[in-house]
Amino acid sequence: MRLGHYKSLCMKYIFFCFLLATIIFSCKKESFITSPDAKLYTSTDTLSYDTVFTSTGSITKSFKIFNNNNQKLKLARVMLSGGNQSPFKINIDGTSATEVDNIEIDANDSMYVFVRVNVNPTAANLPFILQDSILIDYNGNKKFVQLQAYGQNAIFLNKVLLTGNIVWNKTLPYVILGGLLVDSAATLTLQEGTRIYLHANAPFLVDGTLLANGTKQDSIIFTGDRLDAEYKDLPAGWPGIFFSAGSKDNYLKHVIIKNAYQGIIAQGPSVNANPKITLSQCVVDNIYDAGILGINTNINADNCLVSNCGNNISIGLGGNYRFINCTITTYNNFYITHKNPVLQVSNAATQNGTTLFAPLNAFFQNCIFWGDGGNVDDEIILDKQGTTSFAANFDHVLYKAKNDIANATFDMHSIRNMDPMFDSIDVSNQRYDFHLKDGSPAINAGVNNAFSFDLADKLRDADPDIGCYEK
């Protein structure tokens, strides 16, 4: 046989073998794997939902089913075990049904299962557990994905006007949809432990008076109504608490305000001899814009924490302010970028193209003004314009400032550019503890005053610490 002819036959044989292998491999991929040892995985074994309020709609989550085999896999059925009576609803590969049969998944491919939970009211005051499971049946195997949600009954108020004298308590949480207004002649009293959850379009408006009397053990809470994992730590989840020009004699003690677009907004001077708002042992945290915004108003605050806000405290068009034993601080995190000073004060404001001026009288004692990193050189900015009176006095404060603060008066005991040494800052896990570590320059560096208890209700000693916490 000639060498050339032999080579030709070899090449044809190799090509034939390659073609045959390709055909066999292709057929294998097109055929179904039927072995009970077929590989099937899900992206999770349990779908968990945080507290879902009754009647506020639904929350949808999803998981994936993976076919990691080199052949197609047929699922005999994917079924919601609770059927039509389940609080959960499923969508399987684009089909909404309690059961879908004979589902094909290509080799080394996957498919989504979407799961929605709806919570129906019950008589339970405390959170109750809703459970079900999804069955995946294939090649004689049964795999389950567990479903679990915590439901909470609540009092729902939608675009409501409160009149007269109203008292809320902690028996059930209040969920505000569309907004709430406390009438100009009304007083709303919140007892200890009252929980208020507000929807994205629901401002809390006070034309009258708000009295919120919480305790350290049973604080009053204002926050957004989305408590599922993806949303519960997001700022700007609800608009904020707005105190109008006519609002008066507002008092908040042991109140936590968090996750709002703006925390507390107050406009206009007091209509009597009392401050428009008194804040005692309160927390304003994780606010997208201003934690506390005062426009030509009167606010007194003691032993408060204003933390991780786009603008912690903003004061415009003057007014009267007293902040005693407070910690004002922001750290860069996933949601808030620390790019503005934690305290911004001005005696001016622009309205309809015209700059207005008003007298300012602000006093800060035993306070910390601090922010992380190098984004902000000066954590206090005082903007004095016009000829109206401007008094901004700082007594025994600890503050960060690269430059001298214009228009401010600092006493000789104030501490500049010394790290307060907060207990722990864990940005990745959203954990912040603003107690003071041993060795903090703020310890015993304050001056005694009328406020004997810190934010945690701990008795302050004769040489109190600077900030909202006593070491």
PDB file of N, CA and C in Angstrom, residues 48-57 85-88 117-132 147-156 171-173 175 195 227:
ATOM      1  N   SER A  48     -35.828  32.754  54.161  1.00  0.00           N
ATOM      2  CA  SER A  48     -36.338  33.371  55.384  1.00  0.00           C
ATOM      3  C   SER A  48     -36.714  34.820  55.115  1.00  0.00           C
ATOM      4  N   TYR A  49     -37.842  35.222  55.671  1.00  0.00           N
ATOM      5  CA  TYR A  49     -38.322  36.592  55.540  1.00  0.00           C
ATOM      6  C   TYR A  49     -38.392  37.205  56.928  1.00  0.00           C
ATOM      7  N   ASP A  50     -37.847  38.425  57.070  1.00  0.00           N
ATOM      8  CA  ASP A  50     -37.999  39.131  58.331  1.00  0.00           C
ATOM      9  C   ASP A  50     -39.450  39.581  58.477  1.00  0.00           C
ATOM     10  N   THR A  51     -39.718  40.320  59.547  1.00  0.00           N
ATOM     11  CA  THR A  51     -41.101  40.673  59.868  1.00  0.00           C
ATOM     12  C   THR A  51     -41.819  41.322  58.680  1.00  0.00           C
ATOM     13  N   VAL A  52     -42.976  40.778  58.360  1.00  0.00           N
ATOM     14  CA  VAL A  52     -43.828  41.311  57.294  1.00  0.00           C
ATOM     15  C   VAL A  52     -45.136  41.726  57.945  1.00  0.00           C
ATOM     16  N   PHE A  53     -45.509  42.991  57.816  1.00  0.00           N
ATOM     17  CA  PHE A  53     -46.750  43.450  58.417  1.00  0.00           C
ATOM     18  C   PHE A  53     -47.947  42.987  57.601  1.00  0.00           C
ATOM     19  N   THR A  54     -49.013  42.669  58.309  1.00  0.00           N
ATOM     20  CA  THR A  54     -50.240  42.264  57.637  1.00  0.00           C
ATOM     21  C   THR A  54     -50.792  43.430  56.829  1.00  0.00           C
ATOM     22  N   SER A  55     -51.342  43.121  55.683  1.00  0.00           N
ATOM     23  CA  SER A  55     -52.073  44.074  54.839  1.00  0.00           C
ATOM     24  C   SER A  55     -51.205  45.120  54.160  1.00  0.00           C
ATOM     25  N   THR A  56     -49.883  45.016  54.216  1.00  0.00           N
ATOM     26  CA  THR A  56     -49.045  46.030  53.575  1.00  0.00           C
ATOM     27  C   THR A  56     -48.470  45.548  52.254  1.00  0.00           C
ATOM     28  N   GLY A  57     -49.037  44.522  51.692  1.00  0.00           N
ATOM     29  CA  GLY A  57     -48.507  44.021  50.423  1.00  0.00           C
ATOM     30  C   GLY A  57     -47.699  42.763  50.643  1.00  0.00           C
ATOM     31  N   GLN A  85     -53.789  27.107  50.022  1.00  0.00           N
ATOM     32  CA  GLN A  85     -54.008  27.669  51.353  1.00  0.00           C
ATOM     33  C   GLN A  85     -52.732  28.276  51.940  1.00  0.00           C
ATOM     34  N   SER A  86     -51.631  28.135  51.263  1.00  0.00           N
ATOM     35  CA  SER A  86     -50.359  28.629  51.782  1.00  0.00           C
ATOM     36  C   SER A  86     -50.295  30.152  51.722  1.00  0.00           C
ATOM     37  N   PRO A  87     -49.649  30.804  52.708  1.00  0.00           N
ATOM     38  CA  PRO A  87     -49.423  32.252  52.616  1.00  0.00           C
ATOM     39  C   PRO A  87     -48.367  32.606  51.569  1.00  0.00           C
ATOM     40  N   PHE A  88     -47.688  31.577  51.054  1.00  0.00           N
ATOM     41  CA  PHE A  88     -46.661  31.787  50.039  1.00  0.00           C
ATOM     42  C   PHE A  88     -47.240  31.501  48.655  1.00  0.00           C
ATOM     43  N   VAL A 117     -44.576  36.174  49.699  1.00  0.00           N
ATOM     44  CA  VAL A 117     -45.314  35.893  50.925  1.00  0.00           C
ATOM     45  C   VAL A 117     -46.321  37.012  51.174  1.00  0.00           C
ATOM     46  N   ASN A 118     -47.533  36.618  51.513  1.00  0.00           N
ATOM     47  CA  ASN A 118     -48.578  37.538  51.929  1.00  0.00           C
ATOM     48  C   ASN A 118     -49.013  37.146  53.338  1.00  0.00           C
ATOM     49  N   VAL A 119     -49.085  38.126  54.229  1.00  0.00           N
ATOM     50  CA  VAL A 119     -49.423  37.838  55.613  1.00  0.00           C
ATOM     51  C   VAL A 119     -50.851  38.285  55.879  1.00  0.00           C
ATOM     52  N   ASN A 120     -51.679  37.371  56.350  1.00  0.00           N
ATOM     53  CA  ASN A 120     -53.059  37.684  56.701  1.00  0.00           C
ATOM     54  C   ASN A 120     -53.158  37.994  58.187  1.00  0.00           C
ATOM     55  N   PRO A 121     -54.084  38.914  58.564  1.00  0.00           N
ATOM     56  CA  PRO A 121     -54.196  39.270  59.982  1.00  0.00           C
ATOM     57  C   PRO A 121     -54.558  38.067  60.848  1.00  0.00           C
ATOM     58  N   THR A 122     -54.032  38.077  62.054  1.00  0.00           N
ATOM     59  CA  THR A 122     -54.425  37.094  63.060  1.00  0.00           C
ATOM     60  C   THR A 122     -54.672  37.839  64.356  1.00  0.00           C
ATOM     61  N   ALA A 123     -55.061  37.122  65.367  1.00  0.00           N
ATOM     62  CA  ALA A 123     -55.317  37.747  66.663  1.00  0.00           C
ATOM     63  C   ALA A 123     -54.041  37.953  67.459  1.00  0.00           C
ATOM     64  N   ALA A 124     -52.928  37.461  66.957  1.00  0.00           N
ATOM     65  CA  ALA A 124     -51.679  37.517  67.718  1.00  0.00           C
ATOM     66  C   ALA A 124     -51.112  38.923  67.751  1.00  0.00           C
ATOM     67  N   ASN A 125     -50.707  39.372  68.953  1.00  0.00           N
ATOM     68  CA  ASN A 125     -50.058  40.671  69.077  1.00  0.00           C
ATOM     69  C   ASN A 125     -48.572  40.575  68.797  1.00  0.00           C
ATOM     70  N   LEU A 126     -47.977  39.428  69.156  1.00  0.00           N
ATOM     71  CA  LEU A 126     -46.552  39.234  68.937  1.00  0.00           C
ATOM     72  C   LEU A 126     -46.311  38.627  67.565  1.00  0.00           C
ATOM     73  N   PRO A 127     -45.085  38.716  67.051  1.00  0.00           N
ATOM     74  CA  PRO A 127     -44.799  38.102  65.750  1.00  0.00           C
ATOM     75  C   PRO A 127     -45.149  36.618  65.745  1.00  0.00           C
ATOM     76  N   PHE A 128     -45.699  36.158  64.643  1.00  0.00           N
ATOM     77  CA  PHE A 128     -46.032  34.752  64.491  1.00  0.00           C
ATOM     78  C   PHE A 128     -45.281  34.206  63.289  1.00  0.00           C
ATOM     79  N   ILE A 129     -45.048  32.905  63.299  1.00  0.00           N
ATOM     80  CA  ILE A 129     -44.211  32.278  62.275  1.00  0.00           C
ATOM     81  C   ILE A 129     -45.090  31.637  61.215  1.00  0.00           C
ATOM     82  N   LEU A 130     -44.781  31.929  59.965  1.00  0.00           N
ATOM     83  CA  LEU A 130     -45.439  31.300  58.822  1.00  0.00           C
ATOM     84  C   LEU A 130     -44.432  30.365  58.166  1.00  0.00           C
ATOM     85  N   GLN A 131     -44.869  29.133  57.908  1.00  0.00           N
ATOM     86  CA  GLN A 131     -43.945  28.157  57.355  1.00  0.00           C
ATOM     87  C   GLN A 131     -44.597  27.359  56.226  1.00  0.00           C
ATOM     88  N   ASP A 132     -43.787  26.936  55.291  1.00  0.00           N
ATOM     89  CA  ASP A 132     -44.207  26.037  54.218  1.00  0.00           C
ATOM     90  C   ASP A 132     -42.919  25.482  53.606  1.00  0.00           C
ATOM     91  N   LEU A 147     -39.539  27.327  53.669  1.00  0.00           N
ATOM     92  CA  LEU A 147     -39.973  28.725  53.622  1.00  0.00           C
ATOM     93  C   LEU A 147     -40.381  29.137  55.029  1.00  0.00           C
ATOM     94  N   GLN A 148     -39.910  30.314  55.458  1.00  0.00           N
ATOM     95  CA  GLN A 148     -40.228  30.768  56.804  1.00  0.00           C
ATOM     96  C   GLN A 148     -40.331  32.288  56.821  1.00  0.00           C
ATOM     97  N   ALA A 149     -41.411  32.810  57.376  1.00  0.00           N
ATOM     98  CA  ALA A 149     -41.616  34.255  57.476  1.00  0.00           C
ATOM     99  C   ALA A 149     -42.185  34.576  58.846  1.00  0.00           C
ATOM    100  N   TYR A 150     -41.837  35.767  59.333  1.00  0.00           N
ATOM    101  CA  TYR A 150     -42.394  36.258  60.589  1.00  0.00           C
ATOM    102  C   TYR A 150     -43.421  37.333  60.262  1.00  0.00           C
ATOM    103  N   GLY A 151     -44.645  37.090  60.667  1.00  0.00           N
ATOM    104  CA  GLY A 151     -45.719  38.047  60.405  1.00  0.00           C
ATOM    105  C   GLY A 151     -46.071  38.817  61.658  1.00  0.00           C
ATOM    106  N   GLN A 152     -46.522  40.034  61.483  1.00  0.00           N
ATOM    107  CA  GLN A 152     -46.852  40.880  62.630  1.00  0.00           C
ATOM    108  C   GLN A 152     -48.156  41.612  62.358  1.00  0.00           C
ATOM    109  N   ASN A 153     -49.122  41.426  63.243  1.00  0.00           N
ATOM    110  CA  ASN A 153     -50.341  42.202  63.152  1.00  0.00           C
ATOM    111  C   ASN A 153     -50.051  43.632  63.593  1.00  0.00           C
ATOM    112  N   ALA A 154     -50.821  44.575  63.132  1.00  0.00           N
ATOM    113  CA  ALA A 154     -50.524  45.976  63.409  1.00  0.00           C
ATOM    114  C   ALA A 154     -51.786  46.814  63.254  1.00  0.00           C
ATOM    115  N   ILE A 155     -51.678  48.059  63.718  1.00  0.00           N
ATOM    116  CA  ILE A 155     -52.725  49.064  63.494  1.00  0.00           C
ATOM    117  C   ILE A 155     -52.300  49.880  62.286  1.00  0.00           C
ATOM    118  N   PHE A 156     -53.147  49.924  61.264  1.00  0.00           N
ATOM    119  CA  PHE A 156     -52.809  50.595  60.012  1.00  0.00           C
ATOM    120  C   PHE A 156     -53.555  51.914  59.906  1.00  0.00           C
ATOM    121  N   THR A 171     -49.072  47.890  72.531  1.00  0.00           N
ATOM    122  CA  THR A 171     -49.801  46.642  72.326  1.00  0.00           C
ATOM    123  C   THR A 171     -49.614  46.112  70.915  1.00  0.00           C
ATOM    124  N   LEU A 172     -49.787  46.960  69.924  1.00  0.00           N
ATOM    125  CA  LEU A 172     -49.540  46.624  68.523  1.00  0.00           C
ATOM    126  C   LEU A 172     -48.717  47.738  67.894  1.00  0.00           C
ATOM    127  N   PRO A 173     -47.875  47.421  66.927  1.00  0.00           N
ATOM    128  CA  PRO A 173     -47.173  48.485  66.209  1.00  0.00           C
ATOM    129  C   PRO A 173     -48.140  49.272  65.334  1.00  0.00           C
ATOM    130  N   VAL A 175     -48.530  51.174  61.739  1.00  0.00           N
ATOM    131  CA  VAL A 175     -47.969  51.255  60.394  1.00  0.00           C
ATOM    132  C   VAL A 175     -48.664  52.406  59.681  1.00  0.00           C
ATOM    133  N   ARG A 195     -44.137  51.457  68.858  1.00  0.00           N
ATOM    134  CA  ARG A 195     -43.363  51.247  67.626  1.00  0.00           C
ATOM    135  C   ARG A 195     -44.150  51.801  66.451  1.00  0.00           C
ATOM    136  N   LEU A 227     -38.918  45.699  56.708  1.00  0.00           N
ATOM    137  CA  LEU A 227     -38.011  45.096  57.666  1.00  0.00           C
ATOM    138  C   LEU A 227     -37.294  43.878  57.107  1.00  0.00           C
TER     139      LEU A 227
END
